[in-house]
Amino acid sequence: MLEWLARECRLAQRTVLLDVGGGMGGPATFAAREYGARPVVLEPMIAACRAAADLFGLKALACEGSRLPVADESADAVWCLGVLCTTPDKTELLEEIARVMKPAARLGLLAFVSDQPRPPGAPEGNDFPSETELPGLLEKTGLEVTALVDPPESADHAWQRRADEATALIGQLHAGDPRLDEARDQQQRIKKLIGDGVVRAKLLSARRF
């Protein structure tokens, strides 16, 4: 999945990559180590930002997706992975992403879609777009979809092992934090919905027009 996103976003040495909702920085670290990109994690949870900085040495800023503390047209590429379904105002988020993208920049998006905006068992606050709705959401914010695919089944097992180790460490450092418990509950709910076929993952790339 990350390899596909990296190719679509044309990551290379010194590519300025903004990871909107980047959590603890796992995907951003992959982009830095494998492609020489210069990622910045933009994440609302302060604890996740600290973890991204302490564990991976990443630049991380605590902010909401509706107000990114980044100058206009400053990013070569943007990632937004699994975030779109967590906000009811998807247009506001996508407008902010489009604002910070250079004219030639690419967006890599992992979106969870469903035929029901709020299926039973979904995490609190989630609002899933439909697959057919996705291109229109981006187009009205100035973004043109260049690819929409299912995530590949193959995985980088070595990278996944490192990501699992980082997740375990975060669990030790922040044991008892209700926000961590909530994040874990949301992950399990999403996994179950995907396993039941109610929610589907889609990879999407787009560019400014």
Short mmCIF file of N, CA and C in Angstrom, two decimals, residues 17-153:
data_model
loop_
_atom_site.label_atom_id
_atom_site.label_comp_id
_atom_site.label_asym_id
_atom_site.label_seq_id
_atom_site.Cartn_x
_atom_site.Cartn_y
_atom_site.Cartn_z
N LEU A 17 6.59 16.23 2.06
CA LEU A 17 5.37 15.43 2.19
C LEU A 17 4.65 15.79 3.48
N LEU A 18 3.41 16.22 3.37
CA LEU A 18 2.58 16.46 4.54
C LEU A 18 1.70 15.24 4.77
N ASP A 19 1.75 14.69 5.98
CA ASP A 19 0.90 13.55 6.33
C ASP A 19 -0.20 14.05 7.25
N VAL A 20 -1.36 14.31 6.67
CA VAL A 20 -2.49 14.89 7.42
C VAL A 20 -3.19 13.79 8.20
N GLY A 21 -3.23 13.95 9.53
CA GLY A 21 -3.76 12.90 10.38
C GLY A 21 -2.79 11.74 10.47
N GLY A 22 -1.48 12.07 10.48
CA GLY A 22 -0.42 11.06 10.37
C GLY A 22 -0.15 10.24 11.61
N GLY A 23 -0.89 10.46 12.69
CA GLY A 23 -0.73 9.63 13.88
C GLY A 23 0.68 9.67 14.44
N MET A 24 1.22 8.49 14.73
CA MET A 24 2.55 8.38 15.32
C MET A 24 3.67 8.43 14.29
N GLY A 25 3.31 8.55 13.02
CA GLY A 25 4.33 8.79 12.01
C GLY A 25 4.88 7.57 11.31
N GLY A 26 4.24 6.42 11.40
CA GLY A 26 4.75 5.22 10.74
C GLY A 26 4.88 5.37 9.23
N PRO A 27 3.79 5.72 8.51
CA PRO A 27 3.89 5.91 7.07
C PRO A 27 4.86 7.02 6.67
N ALA A 28 4.89 8.10 7.45
CA ALA A 28 5.81 9.20 7.15
C ALA A 28 7.26 8.75 7.28
N THR A 29 7.53 7.92 8.27
CA THR A 29 8.88 7.40 8.45
C THR A 29 9.27 6.50 7.28
N PHE A 30 8.35 5.70 6.80
CA PHE A 30 8.58 4.88 5.61
C PHE A 30 8.98 5.76 4.44
N ALA A 31 8.25 6.86 4.23
CA ALA A 31 8.54 7.76 3.12
C ALA A 31 9.92 8.37 3.24
N ALA A 32 10.33 8.69 4.47
CA ALA A 32 11.64 9.29 4.69
C ALA A 32 12.75 8.28 4.47
N ARG A 33 12.59 7.08 5.01
CA ARG A 33 13.67 6.09 4.96
C ARG A 33 13.80 5.44 3.59
N GLU A 34 12.69 5.19 2.94
CA GLU A 34 12.74 4.47 1.67
C GLU A 34 12.90 5.38 0.46
N TYR A 35 12.46 6.63 0.57
CA TYR A 35 12.47 7.52 -0.60
C TYR A 35 13.22 8.83 -0.38
N GLY A 36 13.68 9.07 0.85
CA GLY A 36 14.40 10.31 1.12
C GLY A 36 13.50 11.53 1.19
N ALA A 37 12.19 11.31 1.36
CA ALA A 37 11.26 12.44 1.46
C ALA A 37 11.47 13.19 2.77
N ARG A 38 10.92 14.40 2.83
CA ARG A 38 10.99 15.23 4.03
C ARG A 38 9.58 15.39 4.58
N PRO A 39 9.13 14.43 5.40
CA PRO A 39 7.73 14.46 5.84
C PRO A 39 7.52 15.35 7.06
N VAL A 40 6.30 15.89 7.14
CA VAL A 40 5.82 16.60 8.32
C VAL A 40 4.49 15.97 8.71
N VAL A 41 4.39 15.53 9.95
CA VAL A 41 3.15 14.92 10.44
C VAL A 41 2.26 16.02 11.00
N LEU A 42 1.02 16.07 10.53
CA LEU A 42 0.00 16.99 11.03
C LEU A 42 -1.09 16.16 11.69
N GLU A 43 -1.22 16.28 13.00
CA GLU A 43 -2.02 15.33 13.76
C GLU A 43 -2.67 16.04 14.96
N PRO A 44 -3.98 15.81 15.19
CA PRO A 44 -4.64 16.51 16.30
C PRO A 44 -4.24 16.04 17.70
N MET A 45 -3.78 14.79 17.84
CA MET A 45 -3.43 14.28 19.17
C MET A 45 -1.99 14.64 19.52
N ILE A 46 -1.82 15.41 20.59
CA ILE A 46 -0.49 15.86 21.00
C ILE A 46 0.40 14.67 21.35
N ALA A 47 -0.16 13.66 22.00
CA ALA A 47 0.65 12.49 22.38
C ALA A 47 1.20 11.79 21.14
N ALA A 48 0.41 11.70 20.07
CA ALA A 48 0.87 11.07 18.84
C ALA A 48 1.98 11.91 18.21
N CYS A 49 1.85 13.23 18.25
CA CYS A 49 2.90 14.10 17.72
C CYS A 49 4.21 13.90 18.48
N ARG A 50 4.10 13.81 19.79
CA ARG A 50 5.31 13.58 20.60
C ARG A 50 5.95 12.24 20.26
N ALA A 51 5.11 11.24 20.06
CA ALA A 51 5.64 9.93 19.71
C ALA A 51 6.34 9.97 18.36
N ALA A 52 5.75 10.67 17.38
CA ALA A 52 6.37 10.78 16.05
C ALA A 52 7.74 11.46 16.15
N ALA A 53 7.83 12.47 17.00
CA ALA A 53 9.10 13.18 17.17
C ALA A 53 10.11 12.34 17.95
N ASP A 54 9.66 11.74 19.05
CA ASP A 54 10.58 11.01 19.94
C ASP A 54 11.04 9.69 19.35
N LEU A 55 10.12 8.95 18.72
CA LEU A 55 10.45 7.62 18.22
C LEU A 55 11.14 7.67 16.85
N PHE A 56 10.69 8.59 16.00
CA PHE A 56 11.15 8.58 14.61
C PHE A 56 11.90 9.84 14.19
N GLY A 57 11.98 10.82 15.09
CA GLY A 57 12.69 12.04 14.76
C GLY A 57 11.99 12.89 13.72
N LEU A 58 10.67 12.77 13.63
CA LEU A 58 9.91 13.51 12.63
C LEU A 58 9.50 14.89 13.14
N LYS A 59 9.33 15.81 12.21
CA LYS A 59 8.69 17.07 12.54
C LYS A 59 7.20 16.82 12.61
N ALA A 60 6.57 17.19 13.72
CA ALA A 60 5.15 16.91 13.91
C ALA A 60 4.48 18.12 14.55
N LEU A 61 3.35 18.51 14.00
CA LEU A 61 2.60 19.66 14.48
C LEU A 61 1.20 19.23 14.88
N ALA A 62 0.77 19.65 16.07
CA ALA A 62 -0.57 19.34 16.54
C ALA A 62 -1.56 20.35 15.95
N CYS A 63 -2.55 19.86 15.22
CA CYS A 63 -3.52 20.75 14.58
C CYS A 63 -4.73 19.95 14.14
N GLU A 64 -5.80 20.67 13.82
CA GLU A 64 -6.99 20.06 13.24
C GLU A 64 -6.88 20.08 11.73
N GLY A 65 -7.52 19.13 11.08
CA GLY A 65 -7.48 19.06 9.63
C GLY A 65 -8.12 20.26 8.95
N SER A 66 -9.02 20.93 9.65
CA SER A 66 -9.70 22.09 9.07
C SER A 66 -8.84 23.35 9.09
N ARG A 67 -7.72 23.30 9.83
CA ARG A 67 -6.83 24.47 9.91
C ARG A 67 -5.39 23.99 9.96
N LEU A 68 -4.82 23.71 8.82
CA LEU A 68 -3.45 23.22 8.75
C LEU A 68 -2.49 24.41 8.85
N PRO A 69 -1.51 24.35 9.79
CA PRO A 69 -0.59 25.46 9.98
C PRO A 69 0.55 25.46 8.96
N VAL A 70 0.16 25.50 7.70
CA VAL A 70 1.11 25.38 6.59
C VAL A 70 0.76 26.43 5.54
N ALA A 71 1.78 27.00 4.91
CA ALA A 71 1.56 28.04 3.92
C ALA A 71 0.91 27.49 2.67
N ASP A 72 0.24 28.36 1.94
CA ASP A 72 -0.36 27.99 0.65
C ASP A 72 0.71 27.44 -0.29
N GLU A 73 0.34 26.40 -1.04
CA GLU A 73 1.17 25.84 -2.11
C GLU A 73 2.60 25.56 -1.64
N SER A 74 2.71 24.90 -0.49
CA SER A 74 4.03 24.60 0.07
C SER A 74 4.41 23.12 0.03
N ALA A 75 3.46 22.24 -0.28
CA ALA A 75 3.71 20.80 -0.23
C ALA A 75 3.89 20.21 -1.62
N ASP A 76 4.92 19.36 -1.77
CA ASP A 76 5.10 18.61 -3.01
C ASP A 76 4.13 17.44 -3.10
N ALA A 77 3.75 16.92 -1.94
CA ALA A 77 2.83 15.77 -1.88
C ALA A 77 2.13 15.78 -0.53
N VAL A 78 0.95 15.17 -0.50
CA VAL A 78 0.17 15.06 0.74
C VAL A 78 -0.36 13.65 0.86
N TRP A 79 -0.26 13.09 2.07
CA TRP A 79 -0.92 11.82 2.39
C TRP A 79 -2.03 12.10 3.39
N CYS A 80 -3.12 11.38 3.25
CA CYS A 80 -4.22 11.45 4.22
C CYS A 80 -4.80 10.04 4.29
N LEU A 81 -4.42 9.31 5.31
CA LEU A 81 -4.66 7.86 5.34
C LEU A 81 -5.68 7.49 6.43
N GLY A 82 -6.86 7.09 5.99
CA GLY A 82 -7.89 6.64 6.92
C GLY A 82 -8.51 7.75 7.73
N VAL A 83 -8.44 8.98 7.25
CA VAL A 83 -8.91 10.13 8.01
C VAL A 83 -10.25 10.67 7.50
N LEU A 84 -10.50 10.55 6.21
CA LEU A 84 -11.66 11.20 5.61
C LEU A 84 -12.97 10.78 6.27
N CYS A 85 -13.08 9.54 6.68
CA CYS A 85 -14.33 9.06 7.27
C CYS A 85 -14.52 9.51 8.71
N THR A 86 -13.51 10.14 9.30
CA THR A 86 -13.60 10.54 10.70
C THR A 86 -14.14 11.95 10.87
N THR A 87 -14.37 12.66 9.77
CA THR A 87 -14.87 14.03 9.87
C THR A 87 -16.17 14.18 9.09
N PRO A 88 -17.16 14.88 9.67
CA PRO A 88 -18.41 15.09 8.93
C PRO A 88 -18.25 16.13 7.82
N ASP A 89 -17.27 17.04 7.97
CA ASP A 89 -17.07 18.09 6.97
C ASP A 89 -15.88 17.73 6.08
N LYS A 90 -16.12 16.81 5.17
CA LYS A 90 -15.06 16.33 4.29
C LYS A 90 -14.60 17.43 3.31
N THR A 91 -15.52 18.26 2.90
CA THR A 91 -15.16 19.34 1.97
C THR A 91 -14.16 20.29 2.61
N GLU A 92 -14.37 20.63 3.87
CA GLU A 92 -13.45 21.54 4.57
C GLU A 92 -12.05 20.95 4.65
N LEU A 93 -11.96 19.67 4.97
CA LEU A 93 -10.66 19.01 5.04
C LEU A 93 -9.98 18.99 3.67
N LEU A 94 -10.71 18.62 2.65
CA LEU A 94 -10.12 18.52 1.31
C LEU A 94 -9.75 19.90 0.76
N GLU A 95 -10.50 20.93 1.10
CA GLU A 95 -10.15 22.29 0.69
C GLU A 95 -8.82 22.72 1.31
N GLU A 96 -8.61 22.36 2.58
CA GLU A 96 -7.35 22.68 3.23
C GLU A 96 -6.19 21.93 2.59
N ILE A 97 -6.43 20.67 2.26
CA ILE A 97 -5.38 19.88 1.60
C ILE A 97 -5.04 20.50 0.24
N ALA A 98 -6.07 20.87 -0.53
CA ALA A 98 -5.82 21.48 -1.84
C ALA A 98 -5.08 22.81 -1.69
N ARG A 99 -5.39 23.55 -0.65
CA ARG A 99 -4.74 24.85 -0.43
C ARG A 99 -3.24 24.74 -0.26
N VAL A 100 -2.78 23.71 0.46
CA VAL A 100 -1.35 23.61 0.77
C VAL A 100 -0.56 22.90 -0.32
N MET A 101 -1.24 22.35 -1.32
CA MET A 101 -0.56 21.62 -2.39
C MET A 101 -0.04 22.57 -3.46
N LYS A 102 1.21 22.35 -3.90
CA LYS A 102 1.72 23.06 -5.05
C LYS A 102 0.91 22.66 -6.28
N PRO A 103 0.92 23.48 -7.35
CA PRO A 103 0.13 23.14 -8.54
C PRO A 103 0.43 21.76 -9.11
N ALA A 104 1.67 21.29 -9.00
CA ALA A 104 2.02 19.98 -9.55
C ALA A 104 1.98 18.88 -8.49
N ALA A 105 1.54 19.20 -7.29
CA ALA A 105 1.58 18.23 -6.19
C ALA A 105 0.55 17.12 -6.37
N ARG A 106 0.82 16.00 -5.68
CA ARG A 106 -0.08 14.84 -5.70
C ARG A 106 -0.59 14.53 -4.30
N LEU A 107 -1.81 14.04 -4.26
CA LEU A 107 -2.43 13.58 -3.02
C LEU A 107 -2.56 12.07 -3.04
N GLY A 108 -2.15 11.42 -1.96
CA GLY A 108 -2.39 10.00 -1.77
C GLY A 108 -3.39 9.81 -0.64
N LEU A 109 -4.46 9.09 -0.93
CA LEU A 109 -5.56 8.98 0.02
C LEU A 109 -5.92 7.52 0.25
N LEU A 110 -5.99 7.12 1.51
CA LEU A 110 -6.59 5.84 1.89
C LEU A 110 -7.95 6.18 2.47
N ALA A 111 -9.00 5.75 1.79
CA ALA A 111 -10.36 6.08 2.22
C ALA A 111 -11.12 4.80 2.55
N PHE A 112 -11.88 4.84 3.63
CA PHE A 112 -12.79 3.76 3.96
C PHE A 112 -14.18 4.16 3.49
N VAL A 113 -14.78 3.33 2.66
CA VAL A 113 -16.08 3.66 2.05
C VAL A 113 -17.12 2.63 2.46
N SER A 114 -18.37 3.03 2.38
CA SER A 114 -19.47 2.13 2.72
C SER A 114 -20.72 2.60 2.00
N ASP A 115 -21.66 1.67 1.79
CA ASP A 115 -22.95 2.04 1.21
C ASP A 115 -23.84 2.75 2.23
N GLN A 116 -23.44 2.69 3.52
CA GLN A 116 -24.18 3.37 4.58
C GLN A 116 -23.24 4.37 5.26
N PRO A 117 -23.65 5.63 5.39
CA PRO A 117 -22.77 6.60 6.05
C PRO A 117 -22.40 6.21 7.48
N ARG A 118 -23.36 5.64 8.20
CA ARG A 118 -23.10 5.26 9.60
C ARG A 118 -23.63 3.85 9.84
N PRO A 119 -22.93 2.83 9.37
CA PRO A 119 -23.41 1.46 9.56
C PRO A 119 -23.37 1.05 11.03
N PRO A 120 -24.22 0.13 11.44
CA PRO A 120 -24.19 -0.35 12.82
C PRO A 120 -22.81 -0.88 13.19
N GLY A 121 -22.35 -0.52 14.38
CA GLY A 121 -21.04 -0.96 14.84
C GLY A 121 -19.90 -0.03 14.48
N ALA A 122 -20.19 1.04 13.72
CA ALA A 122 -19.13 1.98 13.32
C ALA A 122 -18.67 2.78 14.53
N PRO A 123 -17.40 3.21 14.53
CA PRO A 123 -16.91 4.04 15.63
C PRO A 123 -17.71 5.33 15.75
N GLU A 124 -17.80 5.85 16.95
CA GLU A 124 -18.50 7.10 17.21
C GLU A 124 -17.90 8.22 16.36
N GLY A 125 -18.77 8.95 15.67
CA GLY A 125 -18.31 10.10 14.89
C GLY A 125 -17.89 9.79 13.47
N ASN A 126 -17.83 8.51 13.11
CA ASN A 126 -17.44 8.18 11.73
C ASN A 126 -18.60 8.39 10.77
N ASP A 127 -18.27 8.89 9.59
CA ASP A 127 -19.26 9.14 8.55
C ASP A 127 -18.61 8.73 7.23
N PHE A 128 -19.00 7.57 6.72
CA PHE A 128 -18.31 6.98 5.58
C PHE A 128 -18.88 7.50 4.25
N PRO A 129 -18.02 7.95 3.34
CA PRO A 129 -18.51 8.27 2.00
C PRO A 129 -18.73 6.99 1.22
N SER A 130 -19.50 7.07 0.15
CA SER A 130 -19.64 5.92 -0.74
C SER A 130 -18.52 5.97 -1.77
N GLU A 131 -18.26 4.84 -2.42
CA GLU A 131 -17.19 4.80 -3.42
C GLU A 131 -17.50 5.74 -4.59
N THR A 132 -18.76 5.79 -5.01
CA THR A 132 -19.12 6.66 -6.13
C THR A 132 -19.08 8.14 -5.75
N GLU A 133 -19.18 8.42 -4.47
CA GLU A 133 -19.17 9.80 -3.99
C GLU A 133 -17.76 10.40 -3.96
N LEU A 134 -16.75 9.55 -3.83
CA LEU A 134 -15.38 10.03 -3.61
C LEU A 134 -14.88 10.99 -4.70
N PRO A 135 -14.93 10.63 -5.98
CA PRO A 135 -14.39 11.55 -6.99
C PRO A 135 -15.04 12.92 -6.95
N GLY A 136 -16.35 12.98 -6.74
CA GLY A 136 -17.04 14.26 -6.68
C GLY A 136 -16.60 15.11 -5.51
N LEU A 137 -16.35 14.46 -4.36
CA LEU A 137 -15.87 15.19 -3.19
C LEU A 137 -14.57 15.91 -3.49
N LEU A 138 -13.67 15.23 -4.20
CA LEU A 138 -12.39 15.84 -4.50
C LEU A 138 -12.50 16.90 -5.59
N GLU A 139 -13.29 16.62 -6.62
CA GLU A 139 -13.38 17.54 -7.75
C GLU A 139 -13.92 18.90 -7.34
N LYS A 140 -14.86 18.94 -6.41
CA LYS A 140 -15.42 20.24 -6.03
C LYS A 140 -14.47 21.04 -5.14
N THR A 141 -13.36 20.45 -4.74
CA THR A 141 -12.34 21.19 -3.98
C THR A 141 -11.09 21.44 -4.82
N GLY A 142 -11.18 21.19 -6.12
CA GLY A 142 -10.06 21.50 -7.00
C GLY A 142 -9.06 20.38 -7.19
N LEU A 143 -9.49 19.14 -6.92
CA LEU A 143 -8.60 17.98 -7.03
C LEU A 143 -9.16 17.00 -8.06
N GLU A 144 -8.31 16.54 -8.95
CA GLU A 144 -8.70 15.59 -9.99
C GLU A 144 -8.18 14.20 -9.66
N VAL A 145 -9.08 13.23 -9.59
CA VAL A 145 -8.69 11.85 -9.29
C VAL A 145 -7.92 11.27 -10.47
N THR A 146 -6.74 10.71 -10.18
CA THR A 146 -5.92 10.09 -11.23
C THR A 146 -5.91 8.57 -11.14
N ALA A 147 -6.27 8.02 -9.99
CA ALA A 147 -6.35 6.56 -9.83
C ALA A 147 -7.21 6.24 -8.61
N LEU A 148 -7.99 5.17 -8.72
CA LEU A 148 -8.82 4.68 -7.61
C LEU A 148 -8.79 3.16 -7.67
N VAL A 149 -8.15 2.54 -6.68
CA VAL A 149 -7.91 1.09 -6.73
C VAL A 149 -8.16 0.47 -5.35
N ASP A 150 -8.25 -0.86 -5.35
CA ASP A 150 -8.27 -1.61 -4.10
C ASP A 150 -6.83 -1.73 -3.59
N PRO A 151 -6.62 -1.68 -2.28
CA PRO A 151 -5.27 -1.87 -1.75
C PRO A 151 -4.72 -3.23 -2.14
N PRO A 152 -3.44 -3.31 -2.50
CA PRO A 152 -2.85 -4.61 -2.84
C PRO A 152 -2.82 -5.52 -1.62
N GLU A 153 -2.94 -6.82 -1.87
CA GLU A 153 -2.95 -7.78 -0.77
C GLU A 153 -1.56 -8.02 -0.20
#
